Coordinates of C-alpha atoms in Angstrom, one line a residue:
Chain W
M1 CA -35.1 6.9 30.4
H2 CA -36.8 3.7 31.2
Q3 CA -39.9 3.9 28.6
M4 CA -37.2 4.4 25.9
I5 CA -35.7 1.1 27.2
S6 CA -38.6 -0.5 27.4
E7 CA -39.2 0.5 23.9
L8 CA -35.6 -0.7 22.8
V9 CA -36.4 -4.0 24.1
E10 CA -39.6 -4.0 22.4
A11 CA -37.9 -3.8 19.3
L12 CA -35.4 -6.4 20.1
Q13 CA -38.7 -9.1 19.9
Y14 CA -39.0 -8.2 16.5
T15 CA -37.5 -10.2 13.7
F16 CA -36.8 -7.8 11.2
I17 CA -35.4 -5.7 13.7
Q18 CA -32.8 -8.8 14.5
R19 CA -32.3 -9.5 10.6
A20 CA -31.4 -5.8 10.7
L21 CA -29.1 -5.7 13.3
I22 CA -27.3 -8.6 12.0
A23 CA -27.2 -7.9 8.3
G24 CA -25.9 -4.7 9.3
C25 CA -23.3 -5.3 11.7
L26 CA -21.8 -7.9 9.4
I27 CA -22.0 -5.5 6.3
A28 CA -20.9 -2.4 8.3
V29 CA -17.6 -4.5 9.3
C30 CA -17.0 -5.4 5.6
C31 CA -16.9 -1.8 4.6
S32 CA -15.4 -0.6 7.7
F33 CA -12.0 -3.2 7.1
L34 CA -12.1 -2.5 3.2
G35 CA -12.4 1.3 3.9
V36 CA -9.4 1.4 5.7
F37 CA -7.4 -0.3 3.1
L38 CA -9.2 2.3 0.3
V39 CA -8.9 5.5 1.9
L40 CA -5.1 4.5 2.6
R41 CA -4.6 4.3 -0.7
K42 CA -6.9 7.5 -1.7
L43 CA -9.2 4.9 -3.3
S44 CA -11.9 5.5 -1.0
M45 CA -14.3 7.2 -4.1
I46 CA -14.3 3.5 -5.8
G47 CA -17.2 2.9 -3.3
D48 CA -19.2 5.9 -4.4
G49 CA -18.3 4.9 -8.6
L50 CA -19.5 1.1 -7.8
S51 CA -22.4 2.3 -5.8
H52 CA -23.4 4.3 -8.9
A53 CA -22.5 1.3 -11.4
A54 CA -25.1 -0.4 -8.7
F55 CA -27.8 1.6 -10.0
A56 CA -27.6 0.0 -13.3
T57 CA -26.9 -3.1 -12.0
V58 CA -30.2 -3.1 -10.1
A59 CA -32.0 -1.5 -12.3
F60 CA -31.1 -4.3 -15.2
A61 CA -31.8 -6.9 -12.4
L62 CA -35.5 -5.9 -11.8
L63 CA -35.5 -5.6 -15.6
L64 CA -34.8 -9.1 -15.8
N65 CA -37.1 -9.9 -12.6
Q66 CA -34.0 -11.5 -11.3
S67 CA -32.0 -10.9 -7.5
P68 CA -30.4 -7.6 -7.1
L69 CA -27.4 -9.3 -5.6
L70 CA -26.5 -12.0 -7.7
V71 CA -26.5 -10.0 -10.8
S72 CA -25.2 -6.9 -9.2
I73 CA -22.2 -9.0 -7.8
P74 CA -20.7 -10.5 -11.0
L75 CA -21.2 -6.9 -12.6
L76 CA -19.9 -4.8 -10.1
M77 CA -16.6 -7.2 -10.4
L78 CA -16.4 -6.4 -13.9
A79 CA -17.1 -2.7 -12.9
S80 CA -14.4 -2.7 -10.4
V81 CA -12.0 -4.1 -12.8
A82 CA -12.7 -1.8 -15.5
I83 CA -11.8 1.2 -13.0
Y84 CA -9.0 -0.9 -12.1
A85 CA -8.1 -1.4 -15.7
L86 CA -8.4 2.3 -16.7
N87 CA -6.5 3.5 -13.8
K88 CA -3.3 1.6 -14.5
K89 CA -3.5 0.6 -18.1
A90 CA -5.0 3.6 -19.7
N91 CA -2.7 6.0 -17.3
L92 CA -6.1 7.7 -16.1
Y93 CA -6.1 9.5 -12.6
G94 CA -7.7 7.3 -10.3
D95 CA -10.8 9.6 -9.9
A96 CA -11.0 10.3 -13.2
A97 CA -11.7 6.5 -13.9
I98 CA -14.4 6.2 -10.8
G99 CA -16.2 9.1 -12.4
M100 CA -16.5 7.2 -15.9
I101 CA -17.7 4.1 -14.2
A102 CA -19.9 6.1 -11.6
G103 CA -21.2 8.2 -14.8
T104 CA -21.9 5.3 -17.1
G105 CA -23.7 3.4 -14.0
I106 CA -25.9 5.8 -13.5
A107 CA -27.1 7.0 -17.2
L108 CA -27.6 3.2 -17.6
G109 CA -29.2 2.8 -14.6
V110 CA -32.0 5.7 -16.1
L111 CA -32.2 4.0 -19.2
L112 CA -32.8 0.6 -17.6
A113 CA -35.7 1.9 -15.6
S114 CA -37.0 3.8 -18.5
I115 CA -37.1 0.9 -20.5
S116 CA -38.9 -1.2 -17.6
G117 CA -41.8 1.6 -17.6
G118 CA -40.1 4.1 -15.3
F119 CA -38.7 4.0 -11.6
N120 CA -40.7 2.0 -9.2
V121 CA -40.8 1.1 -5.5
D122 CA -38.1 -1.5 -6.2
L123 CA -35.6 0.2 -7.4
F124 CA -36.2 3.2 -5.0
S125 CA -35.6 0.8 -2.0
Y126 CA -32.0 0.1 -3.4
L127 CA -31.8 3.7 -4.1
F128 CA -31.8 5.0 -0.5
G129 CA -32.0 1.5 1.1
S130 CA -34.6 -0.7 3.1
I131 CA -32.2 -2.4 6.3
L132 CA -35.9 -3.2 7.9
A133 CA -37.1 -5.0 4.9
V134 CA -34.2 -7.2 5.0
G135 CA -35.5 -11.0 4.3
K136 CA -34.5 -14.5 5.9
E137 CA -32.7 -15.7 2.3
E138 CA -31.1 -12.2 2.1
L139 CA -29.7 -12.5 5.3
Y140 CA -28.2 -16.0 5.0
A141 CA -26.7 -14.5 2.2
A142 CA -25.0 -11.6 4.0
M143 CA -23.8 -13.8 6.6
F144 CA -22.1 -15.9 4.0
L145 CA -20.8 -13.3 1.9
C146 CA -19.8 -11.2 5.0
A147 CA -17.9 -14.4 5.9
A148 CA -15.9 -14.9 2.8
V149 CA -14.8 -11.2 2.6
I150 CA -13.8 -10.9 6.4
S151 CA -11.9 -14.5 5.4
V152 CA -9.9 -12.9 2.5
V153 CA -9.0 -10.0 4.4
A154 CA -7.7 -12.0 7.6
L155 CA -5.4 -14.3 4.9
F156 CA -4.4 -11.3 3.2
Y157 CA -4.0 -8.5 5.5
N158 CA -0.1 -8.8 5.5
E159 CA 0.0 -8.5 2.0
L160 CA -3.2 -5.5 1.6
F161 CA -1.4 -3.5 4.6
S162 CA 2.2 -4.0 3.0
I163 CA 0.4 -2.6 -0.6
S164 CA -1.0 0.2 0.8
Y165 CA 2.1 1.6 2.6
D166 CA 4.4 1.1 0.0
E167 CA 3.4 -0.9 -3.2
E168 CA 6.8 -1.0 -5.1
F169 CA 8.4 -2.2 -1.8
A170 CA 5.3 -4.8 -1.6
E171 CA 6.2 -5.6 -5.2
V172 CA 10.1 -6.3 -4.8
N173 CA 9.3 -8.3 -1.6
G174 CA 7.7 -11.0 -4.1
I175 CA 3.7 -9.4 -3.0
E176 CA 1.5 -10.3 -5.9
V177 CA 0.3 -6.6 -6.4
K178 CA -1.9 -6.8 -9.4
R179 CA -3.8 -10.3 -7.6
V180 CA -4.2 -8.6 -4.4
N181 CA -5.5 -5.6 -5.8
V182 CA -8.3 -7.4 -8.0
L183 CA -8.7 -9.2 -4.7
L184 CA -9.5 -6.3 -3.0
M185 CA -11.6 -4.7 -5.8
F186 CA -13.6 -8.0 -5.9
T187 CA -14.3 -7.9 -1.8
T188 CA -15.5 -4.3 -2.6
S189 CA -17.7 -5.4 -5.1
I190 CA -19.4 -8.1 -2.9
T191 CA -19.6 -5.5 -0.2
I192 CA -20.8 -3.0 -2.0
A193 CA -23.9 -5.2 -3.8
L194 CA -24.5 -6.1 -0.1
G195 CA -24.9 -2.9 1.2
I196 CA -26.7 -1.2 -1.3
R197 CA -29.6 -3.1 0.6
L198 CA -28.7 -1.3 3.8
V199 CA -28.3 1.9 2.9
G200 CA -28.8 2.5 -0.5
T201 CA -26.6 2.9 -3.4
M202 CA -26.6 6.9 -2.6
L203 CA -25.0 6.0 0.6
I204 CA -23.3 3.0 0.6
S205 CA -20.0 4.8 0.0
S206 CA -20.2 7.1 3.6
L207 CA -20.4 3.3 5.2
I208 CA -16.8 2.4 3.6
I209 CA -15.4 6.1 4.1
F210 CA -16.3 7.3 7.5
P211 CA -15.8 4.5 9.9
A212 CA -12.2 4.3 7.9
V213 CA -11.5 7.8 8.4
T214 CA -12.6 8.7 12.2
A215 CA -10.5 5.7 12.7
L216 CA -7.5 7.0 11.2
Q217 CA -8.0 10.1 13.1
I218 CA -6.7 8.8 16.3
S219 CA -5.0 5.3 15.8
S220 CA -1.4 4.7 15.9
S221 CA -1.1 1.3 14.3
F222 CA -2.6 -0.2 11.5
K223 CA -4.6 -3.3 14.0
K224 CA -6.0 -0.6 16.0
A225 CA -7.2 1.5 13.1
L226 CA -8.9 -1.4 11.7
I227 CA -10.5 -2.7 14.9
L228 CA -11.4 0.8 15.7
S229 CA -13.2 1.4 12.4
A230 CA -15.2 -2.1 12.7
S231 CA -16.1 -0.8 16.0
V232 CA -17.4 2.7 15.0
A233 CA -18.8 1.0 12.0
V234 CA -20.8 -1.5 14.1
F235 CA -22.1 1.0 16.9
S236 CA -22.8 3.1 14.0
V237 CA -25.5 0.9 12.9
I238 CA -26.6 -0.7 16.2
S239 CA -27.3 3.1 17.2
G240 CA -28.4 4.2 14.3
I241 CA -31.2 1.7 13.7
F242 CA -32.5 2.5 17.2
A243 CA -32.5 6.2 17.0
A244 CA -34.5 5.3 13.8
Y245 CA -36.8 3.1 15.3
L246 CA -37.7 4.9 18.6
L247 CA -37.4 8.5 16.1
D248 CA -39.1 6.9 13.1
F249 CA -36.5 8.1 11.0
P250 CA -35.1 6.4 7.9
A251 CA -32.7 4.0 9.0
G252 CA -30.1 4.1 6.6
A253 CA -29.7 8.1 6.2
T254 CA -29.5 7.8 10.2
I255 CA -26.7 5.1 10.1
V256 CA -25.0 7.6 7.8
L257 CA -25.8 10.3 10.0
M258 CA -24.6 8.1 13.0
N259 CA -21.3 8.2 11.6
A260 CA -21.0 11.6 10.9
L261 CA -21.1 12.5 14.5
L262 CA -18.6 9.9 15.1
F263 CA -16.4 11.5 12.8
I264 CA -16.5 15.1 14.0
I265 CA -16.2 13.3 17.7
S266 CA -12.7 11.8 16.5
F267 CA -11.7 14.7 15.0
I268 CA -12.1 17.0 17.9
I269 CA -10.2 14.2 20.1
R270 CA -7.3 14.7 17.4
R271 CA -7.5 18.3 17.4
I272 CA -7.2 18.5 21.3
K273 CA -4.8 15.7 21.5
S274 CA -2.3 17.3 18.8
Chain G
M1 CA 36.7 -20.3 -6.3
N2 CA 36.6 -19.1 -9.6
S3 CA 35.5 -15.8 -11.2
E4 CA 31.5 -16.9 -12.1
E5 CA 31.0 -18.0 -8.5
E6 CA 32.6 -14.7 -7.1
K7 CA 29.7 -12.7 -8.9
I8 CA 26.6 -11.9 -7.1
V9 CA 24.7 -10.3 -9.9
E10 CA 25.9 -9.4 -13.2
A11 CA 24.0 -7.3 -16.0
V12 CA 24.5 -8.5 -19.5
N13 CA 24.0 -5.5 -21.7
V14 CA 21.2 -4.6 -20.0
S15 CA 18.7 -1.9 -21.9
V16 CA 15.9 -0.4 -20.3
K17 CA 12.7 1.8 -23.0
Y18 CA 10.2 3.9 -21.7
G19 CA 7.8 4.1 -24.8
Q20 CA 10.2 4.9 -27.4
T21 CA 12.5 6.5 -25.4
E22 CA 15.9 4.9 -24.2
A23 CA 16.5 5.3 -20.7
I24 CA 19.6 3.0 -20.3
S25 CA 21.3 0.9 -22.8
G26 CA 24.1 -1.7 -23.1
I27 CA 24.8 -1.7 -19.4
T28 CA 27.3 -4.4 -18.6
I29 CA 28.9 -4.9 -15.2
A30 CA 29.2 -8.0 -12.7
I31 CA 28.9 -7.5 -9.2
K32 CA 30.7 -9.2 -6.3
P33 CA 29.6 -10.3 -2.9
G34 CA 30.7 -7.6 -0.4
D35 CA 30.9 -4.6 -2.9
Y36 CA 30.1 -1.3 -2.0
I37 CA 29.2 0.5 -5.4
G38 CA 28.0 4.2 -5.2
I39 CA 26.1 4.7 -8.4
V40 CA 26.4 8.2 -9.7
G41 CA 25.7 10.5 -12.7
P42 CA 23.4 13.3 -13.9
N43 CA 19.5 13.8 -13.2
G44 CA 17.7 11.6 -15.7
S45 CA 20.7 9.5 -16.3
G46 CA 19.1 5.8 -15.6
K47 CA 20.6 5.1 -12.0
T48 CA 17.3 4.5 -10.9
T49 CA 16.0 2.9 -14.1
F50 CA 19.0 0.5 -14.0
V51 CA 18.2 -0.7 -9.9
K52 CA 14.5 -1.1 -10.9
A53 CA 15.6 -3.3 -13.4
M54 CA 17.3 -5.4 -11.7
L55 CA 14.7 -5.5 -8.9
G56 CA 11.8 -6.6 -11.5
L57 CA 10.2 -3.7 -10.8
V58 CA 10.5 -2.5 -14.8
P59 CA 10.7 -4.6 -18.1
L60 CA 14.0 -5.0 -19.4
S61 CA 13.9 -4.3 -23.5
E62 CA 17.4 -6.3 -24.0
G63 CA 20.0 -7.9 -22.1
K64 CA 19.6 -9.6 -19.1
F65 CA 20.3 -9.9 -15.0
V66 CA 22.5 -12.9 -13.7
F67 CA 22.0 -13.7 -10.3
G68 CA 24.7 -15.9 -8.4
V69 CA 23.9 -19.6 -8.0
K70 CA 22.0 -19.4 -5.0
P71 CA 18.3 -17.0 -4.6
V72 CA 19.7 -13.9 -3.8
K73 CA 18.0 -11.9 -1.1
I74 CA 17.9 -8.1 -2.3
G75 CA 16.6 -5.5 0.3
Y76 CA 15.6 -2.3 -1.1
L77 CA 14.9 1.1 -0.1
P78 CA 13.0 3.5 -2.3
Q79 CA 14.0 6.8 -3.4
R80 CA 10.6 8.2 -2.7
T81 CA 10.6 8.2 1.1
S82 CA 8.8 11.6 1.2
A83 CA 5.9 10.4 -0.7
L84 CA 5.3 7.9 1.9
D85 CA 1.7 9.2 3.4
P86 CA 3.1 10.3 6.7
K87 CA -0.9 10.0 8.5
F88 CA -0.6 6.6 7.7
P89 CA -1.0 4.4 11.0
A90 CA 1.6 2.4 10.8
S91 CA 3.7 1.6 14.1
V92 CA 7.9 0.9 13.5
S93 CA 7.2 -2.7 14.2
E94 CA 4.6 -3.1 11.7
V95 CA 6.4 -1.4 9.0
I96 CA 9.4 -3.2 9.9
S97 CA 7.5 -6.5 9.6
H98 CA 7.0 -6.0 6.1
G99 CA 10.6 -6.9 5.6
L100 CA 9.8 -10.4 6.3
L101 CA 7.0 -11.4 4.1
S102 CA 9.2 -12.1 1.3
E103 CA 10.1 -15.2 3.2
K104 CA 6.8 -16.3 3.8
K105 CA 4.0 -18.6 2.4
F106 CA 0.4 -18.1 2.5
P107 CA -1.2 -17.0 4.3
R108 CA 2.3 -14.8 5.4
R109 CA 1.9 -14.8 9.1
I110 CA 4.9 -12.4 11.3
N111 CA 5.3 -15.4 14.2
S112 CA 7.6 -15.1 17.7
A113 CA 10.9 -15.6 16.3
D114 CA 10.0 -12.8 13.4
K115 CA 9.2 -10.5 16.3
R116 CA 12.6 -11.3 18.0
R117 CA 14.1 -10.5 14.5
I118 CA 12.2 -7.4 14.6
D119 CA 13.3 -6.5 17.8
E120 CA 17.2 -7.3 17.2
I121 CA 17.4 -5.4 14.1
A122 CA 15.6 -2.2 15.5
S123 CA 18.3 -2.5 18.5
M124 CA 21.0 -2.7 15.8
L125 CA 19.9 0.3 14.2
G126 CA 19.2 2.3 17.3
I127 CA 15.3 2.8 16.8
E128 CA 14.8 0.0 19.8
T129 CA 12.7 2.7 21.8
L130 CA 10.7 3.6 18.8
K131 CA 9.0 0.2 17.8
N132 CA 5.4 1.2 19.3
R133 CA 5.8 4.5 18.1
N134 CA 3.8 5.8 14.5
V135 CA 6.2 6.2 11.8
G136 CA 4.9 9.7 10.7
S137 CA 5.6 11.0 14.2
L138 CA 9.2 10.3 13.8
S139 CA 12.2 12.5 12.4
G140 CA 13.1 12.3 8.3
G141 CA 16.5 10.7 10.1
Q142 CA 14.8 8.4 12.1
Q143 CA 11.9 7.4 9.5
Q144 CA 15.1 6.7 7.2
R145 CA 16.4 4.0 9.5
V146 CA 13.2 2.5 10.1
L147 CA 12.8 2.0 6.4
L148 CA 16.4 0.9 6.4
A149 CA 15.6 -1.9 8.9
R150 CA 12.6 -2.9 6.9
A151 CA 15.2 -3.7 4.0
L152 CA 17.3 -5.5 6.6
V153 CA 15.5 -7.2 8.5
N154 CA 15.3 -10.4 6.0
K155 CA 19.0 -10.3 6.3
P156 CA 19.7 -9.8 2.4
E157 CA 22.5 -10.5 0.5
I158 CA 22.1 -7.1 -1.7
I159 CA 20.8 -3.9 -0.2
I160 CA 20.1 -1.4 -3.0
L161 CA 19.6 2.1 -1.7
D162 CA 18.0 4.8 -4.0
E163 CA 18.9 8.5 -2.9
P164 CA 18.5 7.5 0.8
T165 CA 20.1 11.0 2.3
N166 CA 18.6 13.4 0.3
A167 CA 15.9 14.5 2.8
L168 CA 18.7 14.3 5.7
D169 CA 20.9 17.2 7.2
P170 CA 24.3 16.4 7.2
H171 CA 25.1 15.3 10.4
I172 CA 22.2 12.6 10.0
R173 CA 23.6 11.5 6.8
E174 CA 27.1 11.4 8.0
N175 CA 25.8 9.0 10.5
F176 CA 23.7 7.1 8.1
Y177 CA 26.7 6.4 5.6
E178 CA 28.7 5.1 8.6
L179 CA 26.1 3.2 9.7
L180 CA 26.2 1.1 6.0
S181 CA 29.7 1.1 6.0
K182 CA 30.0 -0.5 9.4
L183 CA 26.9 -3.5 7.8
N184 CA 29.3 -3.6 4.8
A185 CA 32.3 -4.4 6.9
E186 CA 30.6 -6.7 9.5
T187 CA 28.4 -8.5 7.3
Q188 CA 29.6 -8.5 3.8
T189 CA 26.3 -7.2 2.7
T190 CA 26.4 -6.1 -0.8
I191 CA 25.7 -2.6 -1.1
L192 CA 24.4 -0.7 -4.0
L193 CA 23.7 3.3 -3.3
I194 CA 22.4 5.8 -5.5
T195 CA 23.8 8.9 -4.6
H196 CA 24.3 12.9 -6.2
D197 CA 26.4 13.1 -3.5
A198 CA 29.6 12.2 -5.8
G199 CA 31.9 14.2 -3.8
N200 CA 31.5 12.3 -0.9
I201 CA 30.2 9.1 -1.9
G202 CA 34.0 7.9 -2.4
N203 CA 34.5 8.2 1.6
H204 CA 32.2 5.4 2.1
A205 CA 31.6 3.2 -1.2
R206 CA 34.3 1.2 -2.2
K207 CA 33.4 1.1 -6.0
F208 CA 31.8 3.9 -8.3
L209 CA 29.4 3.0 -11.0
Y210 CA 28.9 6.4 -13.5
I211 CA 25.6 5.9 -15.6
D212 CA 24.7 8.5 -18.0
R213 CA 22.0 6.4 -19.7
K214 CA 25.0 4.2 -20.6
L215 CA 27.8 3.0 -18.7
I216 CA 30.3 5.8 -18.3
F217 CA 32.5 4.2 -15.7
F218 CA 32.8 1.0 -13.2
G219 CA 35.8 0.1 -11.1
S220 CA 37.2 1.5 -8.1
F221 CA 37.6 4.6 -7.2
N222 CA 41.9 4.6 -7.0
E223 CA 40.9 3.5 -10.8
F224 CA 38.5 6.2 -11.5
C225 CA 40.8 9.3 -10.1
A226 CA 43.9 7.7 -12.3
S227 CA 41.9 7.4 -15.4
C228 CA 42.8 9.5 -18.1
E229 CA 39.7 8.4 -20.1
M230 CA 37.4 10.0 -17.2
T231 CA 39.2 13.1 -17.2
E232 CA 38.6 13.6 -20.7
Y233 CA 34.9 12.6 -19.9
F234 CA 34.3 14.8 -17.0
G235 CA 37.2 17.2 -17.5
P236 CA 39.9 17.8 -14.6
Y237 CA 37.7 20.0 -12.1
A238 CA 34.8 17.4 -11.9
Q239 CA 37.0 14.5 -11.5
H240 CA 39.1 16.2 -9.1
Y241 CA 35.8 17.2 -7.1
I242 CA 34.9 13.4 -7.0
C243 CA 38.4 12.3 -6.2
K244 CA 39.4 15.3 -3.9
R245 CA 38.4 13.5 -0.6
H246 CA 39.3 10.2 -1.2

């Protein structure tokens, strides 16, 4: 035990661990907040759809030799609007629209990777995440964008809550449902673009879904659900990074498995309570 | 006060189309402050479409709604209460607070005066002890009161209720009707209530709006029950069924 603690203290001395913890916690909080709104609106798979689309945007950025974050954010915003429009205007079922965008994203990604000479190390690092390789610029970008996402959630909290509970009533109440929905899509796109660095395009949707569903098992009010979701997300990132460091596991996968473990615990608590 | 001022809202030749299908056509009625109107009609007759058009939720293909001189606040209790997610983690206070957002400017915040108003309306509807409970854990009747509180919390001049008593058992249904009658009598709130309960609504509402894709009847219950035209339209039995308890 003593040795484990001293190893963790030692880990905290490393800049790459410090950066991973800060960036990870910030992105996890964004994912957890948005996750509550998306899960309650039965749009949680939007994270999955956009993360698959992100595979294409990263491949495109690498092909152009540009920053994947800067290329991904606007393209994912467009993809999110496409999901929303397909869902609303083309009268498709929500998950069908998400599936279509996800499939197109993966296909485009494979095509672009092939054009640029096949899968390389960079593209693989975005597939499965490389949180321990977060650079200084990426950390600053994460801090700035996370602050923006959290501000949007805080400023539009009541609108987002009202629309999540009863969209029709919110519209009657003068809330601009369409604009708030697009805002939710945009903030989700930014969060996905940031999060793929953390756990990769394959696992980012887990960071959106797990903390929210875990919190929803045992929360009696909306505020409690948001706070608990953020707490679960942050705990998963911190414990996941430390566990990965101690056991020499891949960090992204360990974070997701920590989330899964917390969900199982909350599920059992709910069963016992009821 | 002239007749123009007495109208709180007027539907002028209102028509709505869904694609090529005409849901309602050419409805013209004038609603006065303090009216309590029961809106009745067969399934698919356009009752919900009519109120949704009034609320601006569906576009009009023809005609217009003219509201009173000042901006009219409308409270709304939608039809699909049972479709609301019972697992949604919202407390009673949180749900009621949504009704206050229409009066707020960005960023819409609930302040201490709002919290007092929420307490007041919860107390008026007898749900003050449930304030911190999760809405999903309440009975159907209690949930309906919470949604009514949400519709009333911003003191609307008009309240529109779309089949609010569908999921309620007869005893709770009567309590709910009594609550609406009391509200109408004490605060002069105009009530538009869509119901399938044609045989009972005459005990509570003072006016009767019968829609079957077009306006069939609008007027007082006495007028309806004495109308030979309506006897011809419905046949004597249906008219008697609606009027017998009035």
